[in-house]
Amino acid sequence: MRNFQDKTNAEDKSIGFDYQYYYFLYLLLGLEEGQKIGIEVKDDVHIDLNDGSQVLLQLKHSIQTNTSGKVVNLTERDSDLWKTLSNWVNIINDPLDGRSKSEEQLAFIEQTSFILVSNKASNTSNKFLKKIKDFKQRSINVSEVKRYLEDLHSTTADEDIKKYIELLKKQTQKWLTKFFTKLEFELDQDDLILKIKSRIKGKQVKESKIDDVFNAVDSNLRQRNYINTKSKVKNEINFEEFYRDFHLYFDKGRNDKLPINKNPVHFDKPIEEQLFIKQLIDILAIDKSATAEMLRLASCMLQINNHLEDWLNRGLIVQEQIDEFNNDCIARWRNCHDEVHREINLDLKMFGTAPSEKDIVFAALKCVDAVRKNELIFDETALDTELSNGQFYLLSNDPLIGWRIDWEEKYKHDDPKKSL
């Protein structure tokens, strides 16, 4: 037996909200020009069609399973079924929305499709579903459906469900005829994320970039919905708005550029122990107490490291490309390093004059400044300043490069054993 805390657990509600949102996203990806979709506006989800008609969708998710581990069936006396139908009766007959008269109610039904969507399983034992199917196929008439409702009402023990059935069966035959004609069921609707990704693939997105497009659209749509809700703006979006605000993510999924997704980074080792940070502190490029700046620079390094690892693990690139990229970056650094230390090297070679610490630090700072101006490209993908700078911090953390003229003797013996 479940205790009170289990009964009030938010898990059921949470997955219900997610189910509703992901079905909204699934339908959004199938939206056609001139159409508009909303979530939690007219119904759980609704679609406004080009001809002025609309689709109202109620979403019902269950985590209940049968003995074989499958999601339970939608039964004849299912509370989700009858509560949904009751909601639609109240919407159709809402006097506050100008539908107190029969003709107004019938006109509303005429321009509306009513769809119950659920992950619950369809089944032949649900007599109500069979009656609606037979009615729509004209095997039976509305009077027979109404008689069935009378029998169902009289044999149902649950008072709430009886109340819902009563509300439906007391509608006029004309009302019921139109309503049953417009009533639909989309059952067995599970694995919504797979369905969404299938629709993304259908927009000619490369197989290797489907997850990137999904993550970008999902993240930005959730943010949009949150801002709208907070600002008390209806969560609706039409085809044109979706195309304008989201087409870029699909364009990126169709081109040959590598995906850039800057996710939050985590540090498994104290920042000040990173060798590249020690190198920068030693030349006064950062202060040893500037924790925020250290975190910013370490984030740059981890971002490029994580991207290279992700691209490699997903088979978007091969190790040889990373090696070539590193070699090119080292060559760029070497050009800068040679240039800023030319005068110091000449004094050493020609006059045997050792540079002062000030000269060493000043030349090293010039080297850092010059290297930071590099805008790198990896496999036709332009890297922004953060990723470009991060690549040089990554190399100096190994260390394969350094800033001082004597960087090798100072740092080459260090084993950073970094935890990136």
Coordinates of C-alpha atoms in Angstrom, one line a residue:
M1 CA 0.0 0.0 0.0
R2 CA 1.3 3.5 -0.9
N3 CA 1.9 5.9 1.9
F4 CA 0.6 9.5 1.9
Q5 CA 3.9 10.8 0.6
D6 CA 3.9 8.4 -2.2
K7 CA 0.4 9.3 -3.2
T8 CA 1.3 13.0 -3.3
N9 CA 4.5 12.4 -5.2
A10 CA 4.9 14.9 -8.0
E11 CA 6.3 12.3 -10.4
D12 CA 3.0 11.5 -12.0
K13 CA 2.2 15.1 -12.6
S14 CA 5.7 15.9 -13.8
I15 CA 5.7 13.3 -16.5
G16 CA 2.2 14.3 -17.5
F17 CA 3.4 17.9 -18.1
D18 CA 6.4 16.6 -20.1
Y19 CA 4.2 14.3 -22.1
Q20 CA 2.0 17.3 -23.0
Y21 CA 4.9 19.5 -23.9
Y22 CA 6.6 16.9 -26.1
Y23 CA 3.4 16.1 -28.0
F24 CA 3.1 19.8 -28.5
L25 CA 6.6 19.9 -30.0
Y26 CA 5.8 16.8 -32.1
L27 CA 2.8 18.6 -33.6
L28 CA 4.7 21.8 -34.0
L29 CA 7.2 20.1 -36.2
G30 CA 4.3 19.0 -38.5
L31 CA 2.7 22.4 -38.6
E32 CA 1.9 23.7 -42.1
E33 CA 1.9 27.2 -43.5
G34 CA -0.9 29.4 -42.1
Q35 CA -1.5 27.2 -39.1
K36 CA -1.0 28.0 -35.4
I37 CA -0.5 25.8 -32.4
G38 CA -0.9 26.5 -28.7
I39 CA -0.3 24.8 -25.4
E40 CA -2.5 25.4 -22.3
V41 CA -4.6 28.0 -24.1
K42 CA -7.8 26.6 -25.6
D43 CA -7.0 23.1 -24.3
D44 CA -4.0 21.0 -23.3
V45 CA -2.9 21.6 -26.9
H46 CA -4.8 23.1 -29.8
I47 CA -4.2 23.8 -33.5
D48 CA -5.9 26.6 -35.5
L49 CA -6.2 25.5 -39.2
N50 CA -6.2 27.6 -42.3
D51 CA -9.9 27.3 -43.0
G52 CA -10.9 28.7 -39.6
S53 CA -11.5 25.3 -38.0
Q54 CA -9.6 24.1 -34.9
V55 CA -8.3 20.9 -33.3
L56 CA -8.6 20.5 -29.5
L57 CA -6.3 17.9 -27.9
Q58 CA -6.4 16.4 -24.4
L59 CA -3.3 14.6 -23.4
K60 CA -3.4 11.8 -20.8
H61 CA -0.3 9.9 -19.7
S62 CA -0.1 6.9 -17.4
I63 CA 2.9 5.3 -15.7
Q64 CA 0.7 2.3 -14.7
T65 CA 1.7 -1.0 -16.2
N66 CA 0.1 -4.4 -16.3
T67 CA 1.7 -7.7 -15.2
S68 CA 3.7 -8.0 -18.4
G69 CA 5.1 -4.5 -17.9
K70 CA 3.2 -2.8 -20.7
V71 CA 1.2 0.4 -20.2
V72 CA -2.4 -0.3 -19.2
N73 CA -5.3 -0.2 -21.6
L74 CA -7.7 2.7 -22.0
T75 CA -10.7 0.9 -20.4
E76 CA -14.4 1.5 -20.9
R77 CA -14.7 3.1 -17.5
D78 CA -11.4 4.9 -17.5
S79 CA -11.5 8.1 -15.5
D80 CA -9.1 9.8 -18.1
L81 CA -11.6 9.0 -20.8
W82 CA -14.7 10.3 -19.1
K83 CA -13.1 13.3 -17.5
T84 CA -11.8 14.4 -21.0
L85 CA -15.3 14.0 -22.5
S86 CA -16.8 15.9 -19.6
N87 CA -14.3 18.8 -20.2
W88 CA -15.2 19.0 -23.8
V89 CA -18.9 19.0 -23.0
N90 CA -18.3 22.0 -20.7
I91 CA -16.2 23.8 -23.3
I92 CA -18.8 23.3 -26.0
N93 CA -21.7 24.4 -23.8
D94 CA -19.8 27.3 -22.1
P95 CA -22.3 30.3 -21.8
L96 CA -19.4 32.6 -20.8
D97 CA -17.9 31.9 -24.2
G98 CA -21.2 32.8 -25.9
R99 CA -22.5 29.2 -26.3
S100 CA -25.6 28.9 -24.2
K101 CA -27.9 28.2 -27.2
S102 CA -28.0 24.9 -29.1
E103 CA -27.2 26.5 -32.5
E104 CA -24.1 28.1 -31.0
Q105 CA -22.9 24.8 -29.6
L106 CA -23.5 22.9 -32.8
A107 CA -21.6 25.6 -34.8
F108 CA -18.7 25.2 -32.4
I109 CA -18.6 21.4 -32.7
E110 CA -18.9 21.8 -36.5
Q111 CA -15.6 23.8 -36.7
T112 CA -13.8 21.6 -34.1
S113 CA -12.1 18.2 -33.9
F114 CA -11.7 16.6 -30.5
I115 CA -8.8 14.3 -30.0
L116 CA -7.9 12.3 -26.9
V117 CA -4.2 11.5 -27.0
S118 CA -2.7 8.9 -24.6
N119 CA 0.1 6.5 -24.1
K120 CA -2.5 4.0 -22.8
A121 CA -3.1 1.1 -25.1
S122 CA -5.9 0.7 -27.6
N123 CA -7.9 -2.5 -27.2
T124 CA -10.9 -4.3 -28.6
S125 CA -12.5 -4.7 -25.1
N126 CA -13.3 -1.0 -24.8
K127 CA -16.9 -1.0 -25.9
F128 CA -17.1 2.8 -25.9
L129 CA -14.3 3.1 -28.5
K130 CA -16.0 0.4 -30.6
K131 CA -19.4 2.1 -30.4
I132 CA -17.8 5.4 -31.7
K133 CA -16.0 3.6 -34.4
D134 CA -19.2 1.8 -35.5
F135 CA -21.1 5.1 -35.4
K136 CA -18.6 6.8 -37.6
Q137 CA -18.7 3.9 -40.0
R138 CA -22.6 4.2 -39.9
S139 CA -22.9 0.7 -38.6
I140 CA -25.1 2.0 -35.8
N141 CA -27.0 5.2 -35.2
V142 CA -26.8 7.7 -32.4
S143 CA -29.8 6.2 -30.6
E144 CA -27.9 3.0 -30.1
V145 CA -24.9 4.9 -28.8
K146 CA -27.1 6.7 -26.4
R147 CA -28.7 3.4 -25.2
Y148 CA -25.2 2.1 -24.6
L149 CA -24.5 5.2 -22.5
E150 CA -27.6 4.6 -20.4
D151 CA -26.5 1.0 -19.7
L152 CA -23.0 2.1 -18.9
H153 CA -24.3 4.7 -16.5
S154 CA -26.5 2.2 -14.7
T155 CA -23.8 -0.4 -14.3
T156 CA -21.0 2.0 -13.2
A157 CA -20.1 2.2 -9.5
D158 CA -17.7 5.2 -9.5
E159 CA -19.8 8.3 -8.7
D160 CA -17.4 10.7 -10.5
I161 CA -17.5 8.6 -13.7
K162 CA -21.3 8.3 -13.4
K163 CA -21.4 12.1 -13.2
Y164 CA -19.3 12.4 -16.4
I165 CA -21.4 9.9 -18.3
E166 CA -24.6 11.6 -17.2
L167 CA -23.3 15.0 -18.5
L168 CA -22.7 13.5 -21.9
K169 CA -25.8 11.3 -22.3
K170 CA -28.2 14.2 -21.5
Q171 CA -27.1 16.1 -24.6
T172 CA -29.5 16.2 -27.5
Q173 CA -29.3 13.6 -30.3
K174 CA -28.3 16.3 -32.7
W175 CA -25.6 17.5 -30.4
L176 CA -24.3 13.9 -29.9
T177 CA -24.4 13.1 -33.6
K178 CA -22.1 16.1 -34.4
F179 CA -19.8 15.5 -31.5
F180 CA -19.3 11.8 -32.0
T181 CA -18.6 12.5 -35.7
K182 CA -15.8 14.9 -34.6
L183 CA -14.4 12.7 -31.8
E184 CA -11.0 10.9 -32.3
F185 CA -8.6 8.9 -30.3
E186 CA -4.8 8.7 -30.7
L187 CA -3.8 5.9 -28.3
D188 CA -0.4 4.1 -27.9
Q189 CA 1.3 7.4 -28.3
D190 CA 4.6 6.7 -26.5
D191 CA 8.3 7.3 -27.2
L192 CA 7.5 10.9 -28.2
I193 CA 11.2 11.9 -28.3
L194 CA 11.8 9.2 -30.9
K195 CA 8.8 10.5 -32.9
I196 CA 10.1 14.1 -32.6
K197 CA 13.6 13.1 -33.8
S198 CA 12.0 11.2 -36.7
R199 CA 10.2 14.4 -37.8
I200 CA 13.5 16.3 -37.5
K201 CA 15.2 13.7 -39.7
G202 CA 12.3 14.2 -42.2
K203 CA 13.4 17.8 -42.6
Q204 CA 16.6 16.5 -44.2
V205 CA 18.7 17.0 -41.1
K206 CA 21.9 14.9 -41.1
E207 CA 21.7 11.7 -39.0
S208 CA 24.7 12.8 -37.0
K209 CA 23.1 16.2 -36.1
I210 CA 19.6 15.1 -35.2
D211 CA 20.3 15.2 -31.5
D212 CA 21.9 18.6 -31.8
V213 CA 18.9 20.0 -33.6
F214 CA 16.5 18.4 -31.1
N215 CA 18.5 19.8 -28.1
A216 CA 18.6 23.3 -29.6
V217 CA 14.9 23.4 -30.5
D218 CA 13.8 21.8 -27.2
S219 CA 15.9 24.2 -25.1
N220 CA 14.8 27.4 -26.9
L221 CA 11.2 26.4 -27.1
R222 CA 11.1 25.6 -23.4
Q223 CA 12.7 29.0 -22.7
R224 CA 10.2 30.7 -25.0
N225 CA 7.2 29.0 -23.2
Y226 CA 8.6 29.9 -19.8
I227 CA 9.1 33.6 -20.7
N228 CA 5.5 33.7 -22.2
T229 CA 4.0 32.1 -19.1
K230 CA 5.9 34.4 -16.8
S231 CA 4.8 37.4 -18.8
K232 CA 1.2 36.1 -18.9
V233 CA 1.4 35.8 -22.7
K234 CA -0.5 32.9 -24.4
N235 CA 1.8 30.1 -25.4
E236 CA 1.0 30.1 -29.1
I237 CA 3.2 30.0 -32.2
N238 CA 2.3 30.0 -35.8
F239 CA 4.2 28.4 -38.7
E240 CA 5.7 31.7 -39.8
E241 CA 7.0 32.5 -36.3
F242 CA 8.4 29.0 -35.9
Y243 CA 10.2 29.2 -39.2
R244 CA 11.6 32.7 -38.4
D245 CA 12.9 31.8 -35.0
F246 CA 14.0 28.2 -35.4
H247 CA 15.0 27.6 -39.0
L248 CA 18.6 28.3 -38.2
Y249 CA 18.9 25.2 -36.0
F250 CA 17.6 23.1 -38.9
D251 CA 20.0 24.8 -41.3
K252 CA 22.9 23.9 -39.1
G253 CA 21.7 20.3 -39.1
R254 CA 21.8 20.2 -42.9
N255 CA 25.3 21.7 -43.4
D256 CA 28.7 20.2 -43.0
K257 CA 29.8 22.4 -40.1
L258 CA 30.4 20.7 -36.7
P259 CA 27.8 21.3 -34.0
I260 CA 28.6 23.9 -31.4
N261 CA 26.7 23.4 -28.1
K262 CA 28.1 25.2 -25.1
N263 CA 26.8 23.3 -22.2
P264 CA 27.8 24.1 -18.6
V265 CA 31.3 22.8 -17.7
H266 CA 32.4 21.2 -14.4
F267 CA 35.9 21.3 -12.8
D268 CA 37.2 18.2 -11.1
K269 CA 40.4 19.8 -9.9
P270 CA 41.1 23.2 -8.2
I271 CA 41.4 25.8 -10.9
E272 CA 44.7 27.2 -9.5
E273 CA 46.3 23.8 -9.9
Q274 CA 45.8 23.8 -13.7
L275 CA 49.2 24.3 -15.3
F276 CA 47.9 26.8 -17.9
I277 CA 46.7 29.0 -15.0
K278 CA 50.1 28.7 -13.3
Q279 CA 51.7 29.9 -16.6
L280 CA 49.4 32.9 -16.8
I281 CA 49.9 33.8 -13.1
D282 CA 53.7 33.6 -13.5
I283 CA 53.6 36.3 -16.2
L284 CA 51.0 38.5 -14.4
A285 CA 48.4 37.9 -17.1
I286 CA 46.0 37.1 -14.2
D287 CA 46.2 37.7 -10.5
K288 CA 46.5 34.6 -8.3
S289 CA 43.5 35.9 -6.3
A290 CA 41.3 36.4 -9.4
T291 CA 39.1 33.3 -9.0
A292 CA 36.3 34.5 -11.3
E293 CA 38.8 35.2 -14.1
M294 CA 40.4 31.8 -13.6
L295 CA 37.0 30.2 -13.9
R296 CA 36.3 32.0 -17.1
L297 CA 39.5 31.0 -18.7
A298 CA 39.2 27.4 -17.5
S299 CA 35.7 27.3 -19.0
C300 CA 37.2 28.3 -22.4
M301 CA 39.7 25.5 -22.1
L302 CA 37.0 22.9 -21.1
Q303 CA 34.6 24.0 -23.8
I304 CA 37.0 23.3 -26.7
N305 CA 38.2 20.1 -25.0
N306 CA 34.6 18.9 -24.5
H307 CA 33.7 19.7 -28.1
L308 CA 36.7 17.9 -29.5
E309 CA 35.9 14.8 -27.4
D310 CA 32.2 14.9 -28.3
W311 CA 32.9 15.2 -32.1
L312 CA 35.4 12.4 -31.9
N313 CA 33.1 10.1 -29.8
R314 CA 30.3 10.7 -32.2
G315 CA 32.4 9.9 -35.2
L316 CA 32.1 13.4 -36.7
I317 CA 35.9 13.7 -36.8
V318 CA 38.9 11.4 -36.5
Q319 CA 41.9 11.6 -34.2
E320 CA 44.1 12.6 -37.2
Q321 CA 42.1 15.8 -37.6
I322 CA 42.7 16.7 -34.0
D323 CA 46.4 16.0 -34.3
E324 CA 46.6 18.2 -37.4
F325 CA 44.6 21.0 -35.7
N326 CA 46.9 20.9 -32.7
N327 CA 50.0 21.0 -34.9
D328 CA 48.6 24.0 -36.8
C329 CA 47.9 25.8 -33.5
I330 CA 51.4 25.1 -32.3
A331 CA 52.8 26.5 -35.5
R332 CA 50.7 29.7 -35.0
W333 CA 51.9 30.0 -31.5
R334 CA 55.5 29.4 -32.5
N335 CA 55.4 32.3 -35.0
C336 CA 54.1 34.6 -32.3
H337 CA 56.5 33.3 -29.7
D338 CA 59.5 33.8 -32.1
E339 CA 58.4 37.3 -33.1
V340 CA 58.0 38.7 -29.6
H341 CA 61.2 37.1 -28.3
R342 CA 63.4 38.1 -31.3
E343 CA 65.1 41.0 -29.5
I344 CA 65.8 38.9 -26.4
N345 CA 67.3 36.1 -28.5
L346 CA 69.5 38.5 -30.4
D347 CA 70.9 40.0 -27.2
L348 CA 71.6 36.5 -26.0
K349 CA 73.3 35.3 -29.2
M350 CA 75.2 38.5 -30.1
F351 CA 76.1 39.9 -26.7
G352 CA 75.4 37.2 -24.2
T353 CA 73.1 39.6 -22.4
A354 CA 70.6 37.8 -20.2
P355 CA 67.1 39.4 -20.2
S356 CA 65.7 40.9 -17.0
E357 CA 62.6 39.3 -15.4
K358 CA 60.6 42.4 -16.5
D359 CA 61.7 41.9 -20.2
I360 CA 60.8 38.2 -20.0
V361 CA 57.3 38.9 -18.5
F362 CA 56.6 41.8 -21.0
A363 CA 57.5 39.6 -24.0
A364 CA 55.4 36.7 -22.6
L365 CA 52.4 39.0 -22.2
K366 CA 52.9 40.2 -25.8
C367 CA 52.9 36.5 -26.9
V368 CA 49.6 35.8 -25.0
D369 CA 48.0 38.9 -26.6
A370 CA 49.1 37.9 -30.1
V371 CA 47.9 34.3 -29.7
R372 CA 44.5 35.4 -28.4
K373 CA 43.9 37.3 -31.7
N374 CA 43.8 34.0 -33.6
E375 CA 40.4 33.0 -35.0
L376 CA 40.7 29.3 -35.5
I377 CA 38.8 27.0 -38.0
F378 CA 38.3 23.3 -37.4
D379 CA 37.1 21.2 -40.4
E380 CA 35.3 24.2 -42.0
T381 CA 33.8 25.2 -38.7
A382 CA 34.7 28.6 -37.5
L383 CA 35.5 28.7 -33.7
D384 CA 34.6 31.8 -31.8
T385 CA 37.0 33.7 -29.5
E386 CA 36.2 31.6 -26.5
L387 CA 36.9 28.3 -28.2
S388 CA 39.9 29.6 -30.1
N389 CA 41.5 31.0 -26.9
G390 CA 40.5 27.8 -25.1
Q391 CA 42.5 25.7 -27.6
F392 CA 45.7 27.6 -26.8
Y393 CA 45.0 27.3 -23.0
L394 CA 44.5 23.6 -23.6
L395 CA 47.9 23.2 -25.3
S396 CA 49.6 25.2 -22.6
N397 CA 48.1 22.9 -20.0
D398 CA 49.8 19.8 -21.4
P399 CA 52.2 21.8 -21.8
L400 CA 52.9 21.8 -25.5
I401 CA 53.3 25.6 -25.6
G402 CA 54.2 28.4 -23.2
W403 CA 54.5 32.1 -23.0
R404 CA 57.9 32.8 -21.4
I405 CA 61.1 32.4 -23.3
D406 CA 62.1 29.8 -20.6
W407 CA 58.8 28.1 -20.5
E408 CA 60.1 24.6 -21.3
E409 CA 62.6 24.5 -18.5
K410 CA 60.0 25.9 -16.0
Y411 CA 57.0 23.7 -16.9
K412 CA 58.0 20.8 -19.1
H413 CA 58.9 18.7 -16.1
D414 CA 55.4 19.3 -14.6
D415 CA 52.8 16.6 -15.1
P416 CA 49.5 18.4 -14.9
K417 CA 47.5 15.2 -14.6
K418 CA 44.5 17.4 -15.3
S419 CA 41.0 16.3 -14.8
L420 CA 39.1 17.9 -17.6

